[in-house]
Amino acid sequence: KAKDQGRNAFQFYTTDMNIAVERRLAIEREIRQALRFGQFVLYYQPFVDFSSGKIVGAEALLRWNHPERGLVSPGEFIPVAEESGLIVPLGRWVLKTACFQARAIQKALQRDFTVSVNISARQLSEPDFLQLLEACLRESGLAPSSLELEVTESTLMEDVSRVIPMLEQLRQKGCGLAIDDFGTGYSSLSYLKRLPINSLKVDRSFVQDLPDDEEDKAITSLVVAMAKSLHYKVIVEGVESPEQHAFLTTCGCHLGQGYFYSRPVPLDQFMRLVQADARMSQ
Ligand code: C2E
Ligand code: MG
Ligand code: MG
Ligand code: MG
């Protein structure tokens, strides 16, 4: 009897697994098609300077304009893209598109403007990543200093000894490098000192309960003070309320990003936003 149950349980398990595998394969197939048919788009979310209140840059965030499911968030397909290796061609498309669009924003504004692009661990370990980066900059005419690459804390800590030399080469090219989602991984402070980064993005989870939560207040103030004394630029993610904005301003953060300023929006809408922002401060 126990044997029967065991067998049934096993059958149930394999069917479940088959469904999961099938689903993943279907998504992989769909991602390949989406790349071919141009269904991916970049949305932009502004970085706002706390001292001037002006938009100084933006993060490019990937969206999938799915013919049936509508706009799909990266959380739903980036993990599959990473596991399958499809993140490599997808990331290539993101980097190239972001460089060209950043250059277009600069031309429209007639001033410097920084665009930030998320890079996954898998992309960084591609032997030709540096060549890809150079090609994207050269073809688009974007200055390396106008491009910032965001790498999550967990990506950095995965293989520190191999990642550091790679990051050093990127920095030598003149690109900015940011640690994304800071505070959610396991980076030790001794590594932080060694990393050739120039910005640090404080994770949204620390901002969520500000300014009421005393512990989060203490943590954010401390992280900001530490980052500043290490001469990193501090960007705070997930600013949603005027109270959070006010608290973070007193903390001395450099840049804020969040729904309080704007949600991520398509390029044409972002252009209007940034142009209106530029006019307002003239
Ligand atoms: P991330 O790089 O930490 O990006 C910030 C995420 O927080 C974005 O989610 C953004 O829409 C969201 N966000 C911004 N402000 C607020 C706020 O005030 N409140 C709340 N609740 N959320 C806010 P999104 O666009 O869904 O992206 C999720 C993650 O997917 C990104 O996290 C990033 O890790 C990844 N991702 C996005 N685009 C790319 C890409 O082109 N390549 C790679 N490798 N990963 C990407
Ligand atoms: Mg990011
Ligand atoms: Mg982040
Ligand atoms: Mg995040």
PDB file of N, CA, C and O in Angstrom, residues 54-128:
ATOM      1  N   LYS A  54      16.622  68.219 -10.104  1.00  0.00           N
ATOM      2  CA  LYS A  54      16.568  67.985 -11.551  1.00  0.00           C
ATOM      3  C   LYS A  54      16.836  66.537 -11.948  1.00  0.00           C
ATOM      4  O   LYS A  54      17.505  65.802 -11.239  1.00  0.00           O
ATOM      5  N   ILE A  55      16.291  66.180 -13.128  1.00  0.00           N
ATOM      6  CA  ILE A  55      16.558  64.846 -13.668  1.00  0.00           C
ATOM      7  C   ILE A  55      17.953  64.844 -14.283  1.00  0.00           C
ATOM      8  O   ILE A  55      18.237  65.641 -15.178  1.00  0.00           O
ATOM      9  N   VAL A  56      18.825  63.969 -13.795  1.00  0.00           N
ATOM     10  CA  VAL A  56      20.194  63.955 -14.315  1.00  0.00           C
ATOM     11  C   VAL A  56      20.527  62.689 -15.101  1.00  0.00           C
ATOM     12  O   VAL A  56      21.567  62.599 -15.732  1.00  0.00           O
ATOM     13  N   GLY A  57      19.631  61.727 -15.042  1.00  0.00           N
ATOM     14  CA  GLY A  57      19.889  60.482 -15.747  1.00  0.00           C
ATOM     15  C   GLY A  57      18.683  59.574 -15.647  1.00  0.00           C
ATOM     16  O   GLY A  57      17.630  60.000 -15.153  1.00  0.00           O
ATOM     17  N   ALA A  58      18.825  58.344 -16.137  1.00  0.00           N
ATOM     18  CA  ALA A  58      17.714  57.413 -16.076  1.00  0.00           C
ATOM     19  C   ALA A  58      18.217  55.983 -16.109  1.00  0.00           C
ATOM     20  O   ALA A  58      19.301  55.701 -16.625  1.00  0.00           O
ATOM     21  N   GLU A  59      17.407  55.087 -15.562  1.00  0.00           N
ATOM     22  CA  GLU A  59      17.705  53.664 -15.680  1.00  0.00           C
ATOM     23  C   GLU A  59      16.846  53.086 -16.793  1.00  0.00           C
ATOM     24  O   GLU A  59      15.651  53.366 -16.871  1.00  0.00           O
ATOM     25  N   ALA A  60      17.479  52.302 -17.664  1.00  0.00           N
ATOM     26  CA  ALA A  60      16.742  51.607 -18.722  1.00  0.00           C
ATOM     27  C   ALA A  60      16.214  50.298 -18.151  1.00  0.00           C
ATOM     28  O   ALA A  60      16.978  49.518 -17.587  1.00  0.00           O
ATOM     29  N   LEU A  61      14.915  50.078 -18.244  1.00  0.00           N
ATOM     30  CA  LEU A  61      14.300  48.871 -17.699  1.00  0.00           C
ATOM     31  C   LEU A  61      13.551  48.122 -18.800  1.00  0.00           C
ATOM     32  O   LEU A  61      12.721  48.702 -19.511  1.00  0.00           O
ATOM     33  N   LEU A  62      13.876  46.860 -18.916  1.00  0.00           N
ATOM     34  CA  LEU A  62      13.362  46.044 -20.019  1.00  0.00           C
ATOM     35  C   LEU A  62      11.892  45.663 -19.830  1.00  0.00           C
ATOM     36  O   LEU A  62      11.473  45.315 -18.729  1.00  0.00           O
ATOM     37  N   ARG A  63      11.132  45.749 -20.912  1.00  0.00           N
ATOM     38  CA  ARG A  63       9.736  45.302 -20.931  1.00  0.00           C
ATOM     39  C   ARG A  63       9.521  44.461 -22.170  1.00  0.00           C
ATOM     40  O   ARG A  63      10.140  44.701 -23.196  1.00  0.00           O
ATOM     41  N   TRP A  64       8.606  43.511 -22.043  1.00  0.00           N
ATOM     42  CA  TRP A  64       8.252  42.657 -23.178  1.00  0.00           C
ATOM     43  C   TRP A  64       6.840  43.016 -23.610  1.00  0.00           C
ATOM     44  O   TRP A  64       5.899  42.812 -22.871  1.00  0.00           O
ATOM     45  N   ASN A  65       6.746  43.551 -24.792  1.00  0.00           N
ATOM     46  CA  ASN A  65       5.448  43.915 -25.343  1.00  0.00           C
ATOM     47  C   ASN A  65       4.847  42.687 -26.009  1.00  0.00           C
ATOM     48  O   ASN A  65       4.978  42.486 -27.206  1.00  0.00           O
ATOM     49  N   HIS A  66       4.197  41.866 -25.203  1.00  0.00           N
ATOM     50  CA  HIS A  66       3.719  40.564 -25.660  1.00  0.00           C
ATOM     51  C   HIS A  66       2.402  40.720 -26.425  1.00  0.00           C
ATOM     52  O   HIS A  66       1.489  41.384 -25.946  1.00  0.00           O
ATOM     53  N   PRO A  67       2.289  40.075 -27.624  1.00  0.00           N
ATOM     54  CA  PRO A  67       1.084  40.266 -28.438  1.00  0.00           C
ATOM     55  C   PRO A  67      -0.209  39.852 -27.735  1.00  0.00           C
ATOM     56  O   PRO A  67      -1.264  40.434 -27.987  1.00  0.00           O
ATOM     57  N   GLU A  68      -0.140  38.846 -26.844  1.00  0.00           N
ATOM     58  CA  GLU A  68      -1.371  38.432 -26.156  1.00  0.00           C
ATOM     59  C   GLU A  68      -1.415  38.887 -24.707  1.00  0.00           C
ATOM     60  O   GLU A  68      -2.455  39.277 -24.201  1.00  0.00           O
ATOM     61  N   ARG A  69      -0.259  38.837 -24.047  1.00  0.00           N
ATOM     62  CA  ARG A  69      -0.277  39.106 -22.607  1.00  0.00           C
ATOM     63  C   ARG A  69      -0.041  40.565 -22.256  1.00  0.00           C
ATOM     64  O   ARG A  69      -0.041  40.941 -21.088  1.00  0.00           O
ATOM     65  N   GLY A  70       0.191  41.393 -23.271  1.00  0.00           N
ATOM     66  CA  GLY A  70       0.434  42.813 -22.983  1.00  0.00           C
ATOM     67  C   GLY A  70       1.845  43.030 -22.471  1.00  0.00           C
ATOM     68  O   GLY A  70       2.749  42.260 -22.783  1.00  0.00           O
ATOM     69  N   LEU A  71       2.007  44.078 -21.654  1.00  0.00           N
ATOM     70  CA  LEU A  71       3.340  44.432 -21.161  1.00  0.00           C
ATOM     71  C   LEU A  71       3.777  43.476 -20.047  1.00  0.00           C
ATOM     72  O   LEU A  71       3.137  43.399 -19.017  1.00  0.00           O
ATOM     73  N   VAL A  72       4.869  42.751 -20.281  1.00  0.00           N
ATOM     74  CA  VAL A  72       5.339  41.778 -19.292  1.00  0.00           C
ATOM     75  C   VAL A  72       6.581  42.328 -18.581  1.00  0.00           C
ATOM     76  O   VAL A  72       7.495  42.842 -19.217  1.00  0.00           O
ATOM     77  N   SER A  73       6.604  42.206 -17.245  1.00  0.00           N
ATOM     78  CA  SER A  73       7.722  42.709 -16.434  1.00  0.00           C
ATOM     79  C   SER A  73       8.913  41.770 -16.471  1.00  0.00           C
ATOM     80  O   SER A  73       8.744  40.555 -16.612  1.00  0.00           O
ATOM     81  N   PRO A  74      10.121  42.330 -16.304  1.00  0.00           N
ATOM     82  CA  PRO A  74      11.335  41.507 -16.372  1.00  0.00           C
ATOM     83  C   PRO A  74      11.355  40.363 -15.359  1.00  0.00           C
ATOM     84  O   PRO A  74      11.907  39.312 -15.632  1.00  0.00           O
ATOM     85  N   GLY A  75      10.732  40.589 -14.196  1.00  0.00           N
ATOM     86  CA  GLY A  75      10.692  39.535 -13.178  1.00  0.00           C
ATOM     87  C   GLY A  75      10.118  38.237 -13.718  1.00  0.00           C
ATOM     88  O   GLY A  75      10.437  37.151 -13.233  1.00  0.00           O
ATOM     89  N   GLU A  76       9.278  38.323 -14.759  1.00  0.00           N
ATOM     90  CA  GLU A  76       8.632  37.133 -15.292  1.00  0.00           C
ATOM     91  C   GLU A  76       9.432  36.404 -16.358  1.00  0.00           C
ATOM     92  O   GLU A  76       9.123  35.265 -16.686  1.00  0.00           O
ATOM     93  N   PHE A  77      10.423  37.083 -16.952  1.00  0.00           N
ATOM     94  CA  PHE A  77      11.168  36.375 -18.003  1.00  0.00           C
ATOM     95  C   PHE A  77      12.682  36.434 -17.856  1.00  0.00           C
ATOM     96  O   PHE A  77      13.381  35.598 -18.432  1.00  0.00           O
ATOM     97  N   ILE A  78      13.211  37.396 -17.068  1.00  0.00           N
ATOM     98  CA  ILE A  78      14.669  37.468 -16.905  1.00  0.00           C
ATOM     99  C   ILE A  78      15.231  36.179 -16.268  1.00  0.00           C
ATOM    100  O   ILE A  78      16.247  35.666 -16.740  1.00  0.00           O
ATOM    101  N   PRO A  79      14.573  35.621 -15.234  1.00  0.00           N
ATOM    102  CA  PRO A  79      15.122  34.386 -14.668  1.00  0.00           C
ATOM    103  C   PRO A  79      15.253  33.262 -15.715  1.00  0.00           C
ATOM    104  O   PRO A  79      16.270  32.579 -15.756  1.00  0.00           O
ATOM    105  N   VAL A  80      14.228  33.088 -16.559  1.00  0.00           N
ATOM    106  CA  VAL A  80      14.297  32.057 -17.609  1.00  0.00           C
ATOM    107  C   VAL A  80      15.393  32.403 -18.615  1.00  0.00           C
ATOM    108  O   VAL A  80      16.160  31.538 -19.045  1.00  0.00           O
ATOM    109  N   ALA A  81      15.487  33.681 -18.950  1.00  0.00           N
ATOM    110  CA  ALA A  81      16.513  34.119 -19.901  1.00  0.00           C
ATOM    111  C   ALA A  81      17.904  33.863 -19.339  1.00  0.00           C
ATOM    112  O   ALA A  81      18.816  33.472 -20.072  1.00  0.00           O
ATOM    113  N   GLU A  82      18.052  34.049 -18.026  1.00  0.00           N
ATOM    114  CA  GLU A  82      19.359  33.820 -17.408  1.00  0.00           C
ATOM    115  C   GLU A  82      19.715  32.343 -17.393  1.00  0.00           C
ATOM    116  O   GLU A  82      20.820  31.956 -17.766  1.00  0.00           O
ATOM    117  N   GLU A  83      18.767  31.508 -16.970  1.00  0.00           N
ATOM    118  CA  GLU A  83      19.045  30.072 -16.884  1.00  0.00           C
ATOM    119  C   GLU A  83      19.327  29.461 -18.248  1.00  0.00           C
ATOM    120  O   GLU A  83      20.131  28.548 -18.369  1.00  0.00           O
ATOM    121  N   SER A  84      18.659  29.949 -19.275  1.00  0.00           N
ATOM    122  CA  SER A  84      18.801  29.356 -20.604  1.00  0.00           C
ATOM    123  C   SER A  84      19.958  29.954 -21.393  1.00  0.00           C
ATOM    124  O   SER A  84      20.291  29.449 -22.453  1.00  0.00           O
ATOM    125  N   GLY A  85      20.528  31.042 -20.881  1.00  0.00           N
ATOM    126  CA  GLY A  85      21.604  31.697 -21.628  1.00  0.00           C
ATOM    127  C   GLY A  85      21.091  32.719 -22.629  1.00  0.00           C
ATOM    128  O   GLY A  85      21.868  33.432 -23.250  1.00  0.00           O
ATOM    129  N   LEU A  86      19.761  32.796 -22.783  1.00  0.00           N
ATOM    130  CA  LEU A  86      19.189  33.767 -23.723  1.00  0.00           C
ATOM    131  C   LEU A  86      19.421  35.203 -23.281  1.00  0.00           C
ATOM    132  O   LEU A  86      19.246  36.141 -24.051  1.00  0.00           O
ATOM    133  N   ILE A  87      19.831  35.364 -22.018  1.00  0.00           N
ATOM    134  CA  ILE A  87      20.131  36.700 -21.508  1.00  0.00           C
ATOM    135  C   ILE A  87      21.287  37.320 -22.299  1.00  0.00           C
ATOM    136  O   ILE A  87      21.403  38.545 -22.380  1.00  0.00           O
ATOM    137  N   VAL A  88      22.121  36.475 -22.893  1.00  0.00           N
ATOM    138  CA  VAL A  88      23.260  37.002 -23.643  1.00  0.00           C
ATOM    139  C   VAL A  88      22.795  37.783 -24.889  1.00  0.00           C
ATOM    140  O   VAL A  88      23.089  38.970 -24.995  1.00  0.00           O
ATOM    141  N   PRO A  89      22.031  37.149 -25.818  1.00  0.00           N
ATOM    142  CA  PRO A  89      21.517  37.956 -26.935  1.00  0.00           C
ATOM    143  C   PRO A  89      20.551  39.061 -26.497  1.00  0.00           C
ATOM    144  O   PRO A  89      20.553  40.161 -27.048  1.00  0.00           O
ATOM    145  N   LEU A  90      19.746  38.772 -25.471  1.00  0.00           N
ATOM    146  CA  LEU A  90      18.789  39.773 -24.992  1.00  0.00           C
ATOM    147  C   LEU A  90      19.531  40.970 -24.390  1.00  0.00           C
ATOM    148  O   LEU A  90      19.218  42.131 -24.687  1.00  0.00           O
ATOM    149  N   GLY A  91      20.539  40.686 -23.585  1.00  0.00           N
ATOM    150  CA  GLY A  91      21.340  41.735 -22.963  1.00  0.00           C
ATOM    151  C   GLY A  91      22.107  42.557 -23.997  1.00  0.00           C
ATOM    152  O   GLY A  91      22.319  43.758 -23.820  1.00  0.00           O
ATOM    153  N   ARG A  92      22.521  41.875 -25.061  1.00  0.00           N
ATOM    154  CA  ARG A  92      23.218  42.555 -26.152  1.00  0.00           C
ATOM    155  C   ARG A  92      22.278  43.586 -26.778  1.00  0.00           C
ATOM    156  O   ARG A  92      22.654  44.720 -27.034  1.00  0.00           O
ATOM    157  N   TRP A  93      21.029  43.156 -26.998  1.00  0.00           N
ATOM    158  CA  TRP A  93      20.022  44.063 -27.570  1.00  0.00           C
ATOM    159  C   TRP A  93      19.787  45.256 -26.638  1.00  0.00           C
ATOM    160  O   TRP A  93      19.728  46.407 -27.077  1.00  0.00           O
ATOM    161  N   VAL A  94      19.683  44.970 -25.329  1.00  0.00           N
ATOM    162  CA  VAL A  94      19.435  46.027 -24.336  1.00  0.00           C
ATOM    163  C   VAL A  94      20.565  47.059 -24.373  1.00  0.00           C
ATOM    164  O   VAL A  94      20.321  48.268 -24.454  1.00  0.00           O
ATOM    165  N   LEU A  95      21.811  46.578 -24.334  1.00  0.00           N
ATOM    166  CA  LEU A  95      22.954  47.483 -24.257  1.00  0.00           C
ATOM    167  C   LEU A  95      23.031  48.370 -25.499  1.00  0.00           C
ATOM    168  O   LEU A  95      23.206  49.589 -25.414  1.00  0.00           O
ATOM    169  N   LYS A  96      22.856  47.743 -26.658  1.00  0.00           N
ATOM    170  CA  LYS A  96      22.938  48.484 -27.907  1.00  0.00           C
ATOM    171  C   LYS A  96      21.810  49.530 -27.990  1.00  0.00           C
ATOM    172  O   LYS A  96      22.060  50.704 -28.270  1.00  0.00           O
ATOM    173  N   THR A  97      20.594  49.095 -27.689  1.00  0.00           N
ATOM    174  CA  THR A  97      19.446  49.995 -27.760  1.00  0.00           C
ATOM    175  C   THR A  97      19.595  51.152 -26.768  1.00  0.00           C
ATOM    176  O   THR A  97      19.354  52.313 -27.108  1.00  0.00           O
ATOM    177  N   ALA A  98      20.030  50.834 -25.555  1.00  0.00           N
ATOM    178  CA  ALA A  98      20.187  51.873 -24.527  1.00  0.00           C
ATOM    179  C   ALA A  98      21.226  52.905 -24.950  1.00  0.00           C
ATOM    180  O   ALA A  98      21.037  54.105 -24.732  1.00  0.00           O
ATOM    181  N   CYS A  99      22.323  52.469 -25.567  1.00  0.00           N
ATOM    182  CA  CYS A  99      23.358  53.416 -26.003  1.00  0.00           C
ATOM    183  C   CYS A  99      22.805  54.357 -27.076  1.00  0.00           C
ATOM    184  O   CYS A  99      23.007  55.572 -27.014  1.00  0.00           O
ATOM    185  N   PHE A 100      22.113  53.798 -28.063  1.00  0.00           N
ATOM    186  CA  PHE A 100      21.540  54.637 -29.125  1.00  0.00           C
ATOM    187  C   PHE A 100      20.479  55.587 -28.581  1.00  0.00           C
ATOM    188  O   PHE A 100      20.434  56.759 -28.942  1.00  0.00           O
ATOM    189  N   GLN A 101      19.637  55.094 -27.673  1.00  0.00           N
ATOM    190  CA  GLN A 101      18.585  55.945 -27.129  1.00  0.00           C
ATOM    191  C   GLN A 101      19.147  57.013 -26.197  1.00  0.00           C
ATOM    192  O   GLN A 101      18.668  58.146 -26.179  1.00  0.00           O
ATOM    193  N   ALA A 102      20.204  56.671 -25.458  1.00  0.00           N
ATOM    194  CA  ALA A 102      20.844  57.657 -24.587  1.00  0.00           C
ATOM    195  C   ALA A 102      21.403  58.803 -25.436  1.00  0.00           C
ATOM    196  O   ALA A 102      21.287  59.980 -25.085  1.00  0.00           O
ATOM    197  N   ARG A 103      22.000  58.432 -26.550  1.00  0.00           N
ATOM    198  CA  ARG A 103      22.566  59.436 -27.466  1.00  0.00           C
ATOM    199  C   ARG A 103      21.443  60.319 -28.025  1.00  0.00           C
ATOM    200  O   ARG A 103      21.605  61.536 -28.160  1.00  0.00           O
ATOM    201  N   ALA A 104      20.300  59.719 -28.327  1.00  0.00           N
ATOM    202  CA  ALA A 104      19.154  60.483 -28.837  1.00  0.00           C
ATOM    203  C   ALA A 104      18.640  61.453 -27.770  1.00  0.00           C
ATOM    204  O   ALA A 104      18.295  62.597 -28.075  1.00  0.00           O
ATOM    205  N   ILE A 105      18.605  61.011 -26.521  1.00  0.00           N
ATOM    206  CA  ILE A 105      18.166  61.886 -25.425  1.00  0.00           C
ATOM    207  C   ILE A 105      19.136  63.067 -25.307  1.00  0.00           C
ATOM    208  O   ILE A 105      18.718  64.219 -25.195  1.00  0.00           O
ATOM    209  N   GLN A 106      20.428  62.785 -25.362  1.00  0.00           N
ATOM    210  CA  GLN A 106      21.433  63.850 -25.269  1.00  0.00           C
ATOM    211  C   GLN A 106      21.276  64.866 -26.384  1.00  0.00           C
ATOM    212  O   GLN A 106      21.364  66.070 -26.163  1.00  0.00           O
ATOM    213  N   LYS A 107      21.017  64.368 -27.594  1.00  0.00           N
ATOM    214  CA  LYS A 107      20.869  65.275 -28.737  1.00  0.00           C
ATOM    215  C   LYS A 107      19.644  66.160 -28.562  1.00  0.00           C
ATOM    216  O   LYS A 107      19.693  67.359 -28.853  1.00  0.00           O
ATOM    217  N   ALA A 108      18.556  65.562 -28.073  1.00  0.00           N
ATOM    218  CA  ALA A 108      17.332  66.337 -27.869  1.00  0.00           C
ATOM    219  C   ALA A 108      17.530  67.383 -26.766  1.00  0.00           C
ATOM    220  O   ALA A 108      17.017  68.491 -26.856  1.00  0.00           O
ATOM    221  N   LEU A 109      18.259  67.030 -25.735  1.00  0.00           N
ATOM    222  CA  LEU A 109      18.443  67.935 -24.595  1.00  0.00           C
ATOM    223  C   LEU A 109      19.602  68.895 -24.798  1.00  0.00           C
ATOM    224  O   LEU A 109      19.697  69.912 -24.117  1.00  0.00           O
ATOM    225  N   GLN A 110      20.507  68.508 -25.696  1.00  0.00           N
ATOM    226  CA  GLN A 110      21.746  69.255 -25.906  1.00  0.00           C
ATOM    227  C   GLN A 110      22.532  69.429 -24.632  1.00  0.00           C
ATOM    228  O   GLN A 110      23.031  70.510 -24.316  1.00  0.00           O
ATOM    229  N   ARG A 111      22.596  68.369 -23.866  1.00  0.00           N
ATOM    230  CA  ARG A 111      23.462  68.359 -22.688  1.00  0.00           C
ATOM    231  C   ARG A 111      23.773  66.919 -22.316  1.00  0.00           C
ATOM    232  O   ARG A 111      23.219  65.986 -22.872  1.00  0.00           O
ATOM    233  N   ASP A 112      24.663  66.785 -21.342  1.00  0.00           N
ATOM    234  CA  ASP A 112      25.060  65.459 -20.926  1.00  0.00           C
ATOM    235  C   ASP A 112      23.913  64.769 -20.196  1.00  0.00           C
ATOM    236  O   ASP A 112      23.074  65.422 -19.564  1.00  0.00           O
ATOM    237  N   PHE A 113      23.880  63.469 -20.331  1.00  0.00           N
ATOM    238  CA  PHE A 113      22.807  62.708 -19.726  1.00  0.00           C
ATOM    239  C   PHE A 113      23.299  61.270 -19.549  1.00  0.00           C
ATOM    240  O   PHE A 113      23.868  60.696 -20.470  1.00  0.00           O
ATOM    241  N   THR A 114      23.107  60.714 -18.349  1.00  0.00           N
ATOM    242  CA  THR A 114      23.611  59.362 -18.087  1.00  0.00           C
ATOM    243  C   THR A 114      22.499  58.329 -18.119  1.00  0.00           C
ATOM    244  O   THR A 114      21.431  58.540 -17.550  1.00  0.00           O
ATOM    245  N   VAL A 115      22.755  57.228 -18.810  1.00  0.00           N
ATOM    246  CA  VAL A 115      21.803  56.124 -18.797  1.00  0.00           C
ATOM    247  C   VAL A 115      22.453  54.907 -18.147  1.00  0.00           C
ATOM    248  O   VAL A 115      23.615  54.593 -18.374  1.00  0.00           O
ATOM    249  N   SER A 116      21.663  54.274 -17.284  1.00  0.00           N
ATOM    250  CA  SER A 116      22.111  53.117 -16.529  1.00  0.00           C
ATOM    251  C   SER A 116      21.498  51.850 -17.106  1.00  0.00           C
ATOM    252  O   SER A 116      20.304  51.833 -17.396  1.00  0.00           O
ATOM    253  N   VAL A 117      22.305  50.810 -17.256  1.00  0.00           N
ATOM    254  CA  VAL A 117      21.822  49.553 -17.838  1.00  0.00           C
ATOM    255  C   VAL A 117      22.125  48.400 -16.882  1.00  0.00           C
ATOM    256  O   VAL A 117      23.226  48.309 -16.343  1.00  0.00           O
ATOM    257  N   ASN A 118      21.140  47.528 -16.680  1.00  0.00           N
ATOM    258  CA  ASN A 118      21.342  46.363 -15.812  1.00  0.00           C
ATOM    259  C   ASN A 118      22.081  45.262 -16.561  1.00  0.00           C
ATOM    260  O   ASN A 118      21.712  44.910 -17.682  1.00  0.00           O
ATOM    261  N   ILE A 119      23.112  44.726 -15.926  1.00  0.00           N
ATOM    262  CA  ILE A 119      23.909  43.676 -16.551  1.00  0.00           C
ATOM    263  C   ILE A 119      23.876  42.448 -15.644  1.00  0.00           C
ATOM    264  O   ILE A 119      24.091  42.561 -14.438  1.00  0.00           O
ATOM    265  N   SER A 120      23.594  41.279 -16.211  1.00  0.00           N
ATOM    266  CA  SER A 120      23.550  40.083 -15.367  1.00  0.00           C
ATOM    267  C   SER A 120      24.909  39.395 -15.351  1.00  0.00           C
ATOM    268  O   SER A 120      25.755  39.617 -16.212  1.00  0.00           O
ATOM    269  N   ALA A 121      25.089  38.529 -14.360  1.00  0.00           N
ATOM    270  CA  ALA A 121      26.361  37.828 -14.153  1.00  0.00           C
ATOM    271  C   ALA A 121      26.786  37.099 -15.425  1.00  0.00           C
ATOM    272  O   ALA A 121      27.945  37.130 -15.822  1.00  0.00           O
ATOM    273  N   ARG A 122      25.832  36.469 -16.034  1.00  0.00           N
ATOM    274  CA  ARG A 122      26.074  35.676 -17.246  1.00  0.00           C
ATOM    275  C   ARG A 122      26.690  36.524 -18.356  1.00  0.00           C
ATOM    276  O   ARG A 122      27.582  36.088 -19.080  1.00  0.00           O
ATOM    277  N   GLN A 123      26.206  37.749 -18.491  1.00  0.00           N
ATOM    278  CA  GLN A 123      26.733  38.651 -19.526  1.00  0.00           C
ATOM    279  C   GLN A 123      28.179  39.038 -19.228  1.00  0.00           C
ATOM    280  O   GLN A 123      29.015  39.087 -20.116  1.00  0.00           O
ATOM    281  N   LEU A 124      28.429  39.315 -17.942  1.00  0.00           N
ATOM    282  CA  LEU A 124      29.768  39.739 -17.526  1.00  0.00           C
ATOM    283  C   LEU A 124      30.809  38.656 -17.790  1.00  0.00           C
ATOM    284  O   LEU A 124      31.967  38.951 -18.042  1.00  0.00           O
ATOM    285  N   SER A 125      30.363  37.389 -17.720  1.00  0.00           N
ATOM    286  CA  SER A 125      31.342  36.319 -17.890  1.00  0.00           C
ATOM    287  C   SER A 125      31.526  35.925 -19.363  1.00  0.00           C
ATOM    288  O   SER A 125      32.322  35.049 -19.670  1.00  0.00           O
ATOM    289  N   GLU A 126      30.799  36.578 -20.262  1.00  0.00           N
ATOM    290  CA  GLU A 126      31.026  36.349 -21.694  1.00  0.00           C
ATOM    291  C   GLU A 126      32.399  36.900 -22.062  1.00  0.00           C
ATOM    292  O   GLU A 126      32.710  38.055 -21.727  1.00  0.00           O
ATOM    293  N   PRO A 127      33.214  36.102 -22.761  1.00  0.00           N
ATOM    294  CA  PRO A 127      34.568  36.574 -23.079  1.00  0.00           C
ATOM    295  C   PRO A 127      34.590  37.840 -23.948  1.00  0.00           C
ATOM    296  O   PRO A 127      35.545  38.604 -23.877  1.00  0.00           O
ATOM    297  N   ASP A 128      33.515  38.051 -24.721  1.00  0.00           N
ATOM    298  CA  ASP A 128      33.559  39.222 -25.614  1.00  0.00           C
ATOM    299  C   ASP A 128      32.713  40.393 -25.113  1.00  0.00           C
ATOM    300  O   ASP A 128      32.361  41.285 -25.883  1.00  0.00           O
TER     301      ASP A 128
END
